Coordinates of N, CA and C in Angstrom, one line a residue:
M1 N -64.5 -42.0 50.3 CA -64.1 -42.7 51.4 C -62.6 -43.0 51.3
A2 N -61.8 -42.8 52.3 CA -60.4 -43.0 52.3 C -60.2 -44.5 52.4
K3 N -59.1 -45.0 51.7 CA -58.7 -46.4 51.7 C -57.3 -46.4 52.2
H4 N -57.0 -47.4 53.0 CA -55.7 -47.6 53.5 C -55.2 -49.0 53.1
V5 N -54.0 -49.1 52.6 CA -53.5 -50.4 52.1 C -52.2 -50.6 52.8
F6 N -52.0 -51.8 53.4 CA -50.8 -52.2 54.0 C -50.2 -53.3 53.1
L7 N -49.0 -53.0 52.6 CA -48.4 -53.9 51.7 C -47.3 -54.7 52.4
T8 N -47.5 -56.0 52.5 CA -46.4 -56.8 53.2 C -46.1 -58.0 52.3
G9 N -45.0 -58.6 52.6 CA -44.5 -59.8 51.8 C -43.0 -60.0 52.0
P10 N -42.5 -61.1 51.5 CA -41.1 -61.4 51.7 C -40.2 -60.5 50.9
P11 N -39.0 -60.4 51.3 CA -38.0 -59.6 50.6 C -37.9 -60.0 49.1
G12 N -37.8 -59.0 48.3 CA -37.6 -59.2 46.8 C -38.8 -59.5 46.0
I13 N -40.0 -59.4 46.6 CA -41.2 -59.8 45.9 C -41.8 -58.6 45.1
G14 N -41.3 -57.4 45.3 CA -41.7 -56.2 44.5 C -42.5 -55.2 45.2
K15 N -42.5 -55.2 46.5 CA -43.3 -54.2 47.3 C -43.0 -52.8 46.9
T16 N -41.7 -52.4 47.0 CA -41.2 -51.1 46.7 C -41.5 -50.7 45.3
T17 N -41.2 -51.7 44.4 CA -41.5 -51.4 42.9 C -43.0 -51.1 42.7
L18 N -43.9 -51.8 43.4 CA -45.3 -51.5 43.2 C -45.6 -50.1 43.8
I19 N -45.0 -49.8 44.9 CA -45.3 -48.4 45.4 C -44.8 -47.4 44.5
Q20 N -43.6 -47.5 43.9 CA -43.0 -46.6 43.0 C -43.9 -46.4 41.7
K21 N -44.3 -47.5 41.2 CA -45.2 -47.5 40.0 C -46.5 -46.8 40.3
T22 N -47.1 -47.1 41.5 CA -48.3 -46.5 41.9 C -48.2 -45.0 42.0
L23 N -47.0 -44.6 42.6 CA -46.8 -43.1 42.8 C -46.6 -42.4 41.5
E24 N -46.0 -43.1 40.5 CA -45.9 -42.5 39.1 C -47.3 -42.1 38.6
V25 N -48.3 -43.0 38.7 CA -49.6 -42.8 38.3 C -50.3 -41.7 39.1
L26 N -50.2 -41.8 40.4 CA -50.9 -40.8 41.2 C -50.3 -39.4 41.0
K27 N -49.0 -39.3 40.8 CA -48.4 -38.0 40.6 C -48.9 -37.3 39.4
S28 N -49.3 -38.1 38.4 CA -49.8 -37.5 37.1 C -51.3 -37.2 37.2
S29 N -51.9 -37.6 38.3 CA -53.4 -37.3 38.5 C -53.6 -36.1 39.4
V30 N -54.8 -35.9 39.7 CA -55.1 -34.7 40.6 C -55.2 -35.2 42.0
V31 N -54.8 -36.4 42.3 CA -54.9 -36.9 43.7 C -53.7 -36.4 44.5
P32 N -54.0 -35.6 45.6 CA -52.9 -35.1 46.4 C -52.3 -36.2 47.2
I33 N -51.0 -36.4 47.2 CA -50.3 -37.4 47.9 C -49.1 -36.8 48.6
D34 N -48.7 -37.4 49.7 CA -47.5 -37.1 50.4 C -47.2 -38.3 51.3
G35 N -46.0 -38.4 51.7 CA -45.6 -39.5 52.5 C -44.2 -40.0 52.2
F36 N -43.9 -41.2 52.5 CA -42.6 -41.8 52.3 C -42.7 -43.3 52.2
Y37 N -41.6 -43.9 51.7 CA -41.4 -45.3 51.7 C -40.0 -45.7 52.0
T38 N -39.7 -46.9 52.2 CA -38.3 -47.3 52.4 C -37.8 -48.1 51.2
E39 N -36.5 -48.0 51.1 CA -35.8 -48.6 49.9 C -34.6 -49.3 50.4
E40 N -34.4 -50.5 50.0 CA -33.2 -51.3 50.3 C -32.0 -50.7 49.7
V41 N -30.9 -50.8 50.4 CA -29.6 -50.3 49.9 C -28.7 -51.5 49.8
R42 N -28.1 -51.7 48.6 CA -27.2 -52.8 48.4 C -25.8 -52.3 48.0
E43 N -24.8 -53.1 48.4 CA -23.4 -52.8 48.0 C -22.8 -54.1 47.7
G44 N -22.3 -54.2 46.5 CA -21.7 -55.5 46.0 C -22.6 -56.6 46.0
G45 N -23.9 -56.4 45.8 CA -24.9 -57.4 45.7 C -25.4 -57.8 47.1
R46 N -25.0 -57.2 48.1 CA -25.4 -57.5 49.5 C -26.1 -56.4 50.1
R47 N -27.3 -56.7 50.8 CA -28.0 -55.7 51.5 C -27.3 -55.1 52.7
I48 N -27.1 -53.8 52.7 CA -26.4 -53.2 53.8 C -27.3 -52.3 54.7
G49 N -28.5 -52.1 54.2 CA -29.4 -51.3 55.0 C -30.6 -50.8 54.2
F50 N -31.2 -49.8 54.7 CA -32.4 -49.2 54.1 C -32.3 -47.7 54.2
D51 N -32.9 -47.0 53.2 CA -33.1 -45.6 53.2 C -34.6 -45.3 53.3
V52 N -34.9 -44.1 53.8 CA -36.2 -43.6 53.8 C -36.3 -42.5 52.7
V53 N -37.3 -42.6 51.8 CA -37.4 -41.7 50.7 C -38.8 -41.0 50.7
T54 N -38.8 -39.7 50.7 CA -40.0 -39.0 50.7 C -40.6 -38.9 49.3
L55 N -41.9 -38.7 49.2 CA -42.5 -38.6 47.9 C -42.0 -37.4 47.1
S56 N -41.4 -36.4 47.8 CA -40.9 -35.2 47.1 C -39.4 -35.5 46.7
G57 N -38.9 -36.7 47.0 CA -37.6 -37.1 46.5 C -36.4 -37.0 47.5
R58 N -36.7 -36.5 48.7 CA -35.6 -36.4 49.7 C -35.3 -37.8 50.2
R59 N -34.1 -38.1 50.5 CA -33.6 -39.4 50.9 C -32.7 -39.3 52.1
G60 N -32.8 -40.2 53.0 CA -32.0 -40.3 54.2 C -31.8 -41.7 54.6
I61 N -30.8 -41.9 55.5 CA -30.5 -43.2 56.0 C -31.6 -43.6 57.0
L62 N -32.1 -44.8 56.9 CA -33.0 -45.4 57.9 C -32.1 -46.3 58.8
S63 N -31.4 -47.2 58.1 CA -30.5 -48.1 58.9 C -29.4 -48.6 58.0
R64 N -28.4 -49.1 58.7 CA -27.2 -49.7 58.1 C -26.7 -50.8 59.0
I65 N -26.1 -51.8 58.4 CA -25.5 -52.9 59.1 C -24.4 -52.2 60.0
G66 N -24.5 -52.5 61.3 CA -23.6 -51.9 62.3 C -22.4 -52.9 62.6
S67 N -21.3 -52.2 63.0 CA -20.2 -53.0 63.4 C -20.5 -53.4 64.9
S68 N -19.5 -53.7 65.6 CA -19.7 -54.1 67.0 C -20.3 -52.9 67.8
P69 N -21.1 -53.2 68.8 CA -21.8 -52.2 69.5 C -20.8 -51.3 70.2
S70 N -21.0 -50.0 70.2 CA -20.1 -49.0 70.8 C -20.6 -48.6 72.2
A71 N -19.7 -48.7 73.1 CA -20.0 -48.4 74.5 C -20.0 -46.8 74.6
A72 N -19.4 -46.1 73.7 CA -19.2 -44.7 73.8 C -20.5 -43.9 73.4
R73 N -21.4 -44.6 72.7 CA -22.6 -43.9 72.3 C -23.8 -44.9 72.3
H74 N -25.0 -44.3 72.5 CA -26.2 -45.2 72.5 C -26.7 -45.4 71.1
E75 N -26.8 -46.7 70.7 CA -27.3 -47.0 69.3 C -28.6 -47.7 69.4
Y76 N -29.5 -47.4 68.5 CA -30.7 -48.1 68.3 C -30.5 -49.2 67.3
R77 N -30.7 -50.4 67.7 CA -30.4 -51.5 66.9 C -31.6 -52.4 66.7
V78 N -31.8 -52.9 65.5 CA -32.8 -53.9 65.2 C -32.0 -55.0 64.5
G79 N -31.8 -56.1 65.2 CA -31.0 -57.2 64.6 C -29.6 -56.7 64.3
Q80 N -29.2 -56.9 63.1 CA -27.8 -56.4 62.7 C -27.8 -55.0 62.2
Y81 N -28.9 -54.3 62.2 CA -29.0 -52.9 61.7 C -29.0 -51.9 62.8
V82 N -28.2 -50.8 62.6 CA -28.2 -49.7 63.4 C -29.2 -48.7 62.8
V83 N -30.2 -48.3 63.5 CA -31.2 -47.4 63.0 C -30.8 -45.9 63.3
D84 N -30.9 -45.1 62.2 CA -30.5 -43.7 62.3 C -31.8 -42.9 62.6
I85 N -32.1 -42.8 63.9 CA -33.3 -42.1 64.4 C -33.3 -40.7 63.9
A86 N -32.2 -40.0 64.0 CA -32.2 -38.5 63.7 C -32.5 -38.3 62.2
S87 N -31.9 -39.1 61.3 CA -32.2 -39.0 59.9 C -33.7 -39.3 59.6
F88 N -34.2 -40.3 60.2 CA -35.6 -40.7 60.0 C -36.5 -39.6 60.5
E89 N -36.3 -39.1 61.7 CA -37.1 -38.0 62.2 C -37.0 -36.7 61.4
E90 N -35.8 -36.4 60.9 CA -35.7 -35.2 60.1 C -36.5 -35.2 58.8
L91 N -36.6 -36.4 58.2 CA -37.4 -36.5 57.0 C -38.9 -36.8 57.2
V92 N -39.2 -37.6 58.2 CA -40.6 -38.1 58.3 C -41.4 -37.2 59.2
L93 N -40.9 -36.7 60.3 CA -41.7 -36.0 61.3 C -42.4 -34.7 60.6
P94 N -41.7 -34.0 59.8 CA -42.4 -32.9 59.1 C -43.6 -33.3 58.3
L95 N -43.5 -34.5 57.7 CA -44.6 -35.0 56.9 C -45.8 -35.4 57.8
L96 N -45.5 -36.0 58.9 CA -46.5 -36.4 59.9 C -47.2 -35.2 60.5
R97 N -46.5 -34.1 60.7 CA -47.0 -32.9 61.3 C -48.0 -32.2 60.4
H98 N -48.0 -32.5 59.1 CA -48.9 -31.8 58.2 C -50.2 -32.6 57.9
I99 N -50.3 -33.7 58.7 CA -51.5 -34.5 58.5 C -52.7 -33.8 59.1
T100 N -53.7 -33.6 58.4 CA -55.0 -33.1 58.9 C -56.1 -34.0 58.6
R101 N -57.3 -33.7 59.1 CA -58.4 -34.6 58.9 C -58.7 -34.6 57.4
E102 N -58.5 -33.5 56.7 CA -58.8 -33.4 55.3 C -57.8 -34.2 54.4
N103 N -56.5 -34.2 54.8 CA -55.5 -34.8 53.9 C -54.9 -36.2 54.4
R104 N -55.4 -36.7 55.5 CA -54.8 -37.9 56.0 C -55.0 -39.1 55.1
H105 N -56.0 -39.1 54.2 CA -56.2 -40.2 53.3 C -55.1 -40.3 52.3
G106 N -54.4 -39.2 52.0 CA -53.4 -39.2 51.0 C -52.0 -39.6 51.5
M107 N -51.9 -39.9 52.8 CA -50.6 -40.1 53.4 C -50.2 -41.6 53.1
L108 N -49.1 -41.8 52.5 CA -48.6 -43.1 52.2 C -47.6 -43.5 53.3
Q109 N -47.9 -44.5 54.1 CA -47.1 -44.9 55.2 C -46.6 -46.3 54.9
D110 N -45.3 -46.5 54.9 CA -44.7 -47.8 54.7 C -44.0 -48.2 56.0
V111 N -44.5 -47.8 57.1 CA -43.8 -48.0 58.4 C -43.8 -49.5 58.7
V112 N -44.9 -50.2 58.5 CA -44.9 -51.6 58.8 C -43.9 -52.4 58.0
T113 N -43.7 -52.1 56.7 CA -42.7 -52.7 55.9 C -41.3 -52.4 56.3
A114 N -41.1 -51.1 56.7 CA -39.8 -50.7 57.2 C -39.4 -51.4 58.4
V115 N -40.3 -51.6 59.3 CA -39.9 -52.3 60.5 C -39.7 -53.8 60.2
K116 N -40.5 -54.4 59.4 CA -40.3 -55.8 59.0 C -39.0 -56.0 58.3
N117 N -38.7 -55.1 57.4 CA -37.4 -55.2 56.7 C -36.2 -55.1 57.6
C118 N -36.3 -54.2 58.6 CA -35.2 -54.1 59.6 C -35.1 -55.4 60.4
L119 N -36.2 -56.1 60.6 CA -36.1 -57.3 61.5 C -35.6 -58.5 60.7
K120 N -35.5 -58.4 59.4 CA -35.0 -59.6 58.6 C -33.6 -59.6 58.5

């Protein structure tokens, strides 16, 4: 039977670390896994955004702190963060397209945490 776990909690509690440690164990087993997680990006000790990281190791920008809103282009913003929809879709949509009835239990989705992190 498939199990789904949603991991939530305040920033800095170790959600991403727990996911990474769990992935290390699962990758060395025969359990097929695929998916992604989000990772905080810091510069000079200050959080400047988030990256999306696939379980195969590809990385792309999810969001960054934006400057003043630009009238010349349409931006997707969540609080102070500008969300890079194109980068997210390039990395994540191919993963989601490969979900089948047989493999959906192995899909790690950290979408809830990603959205919550962007809102903080």
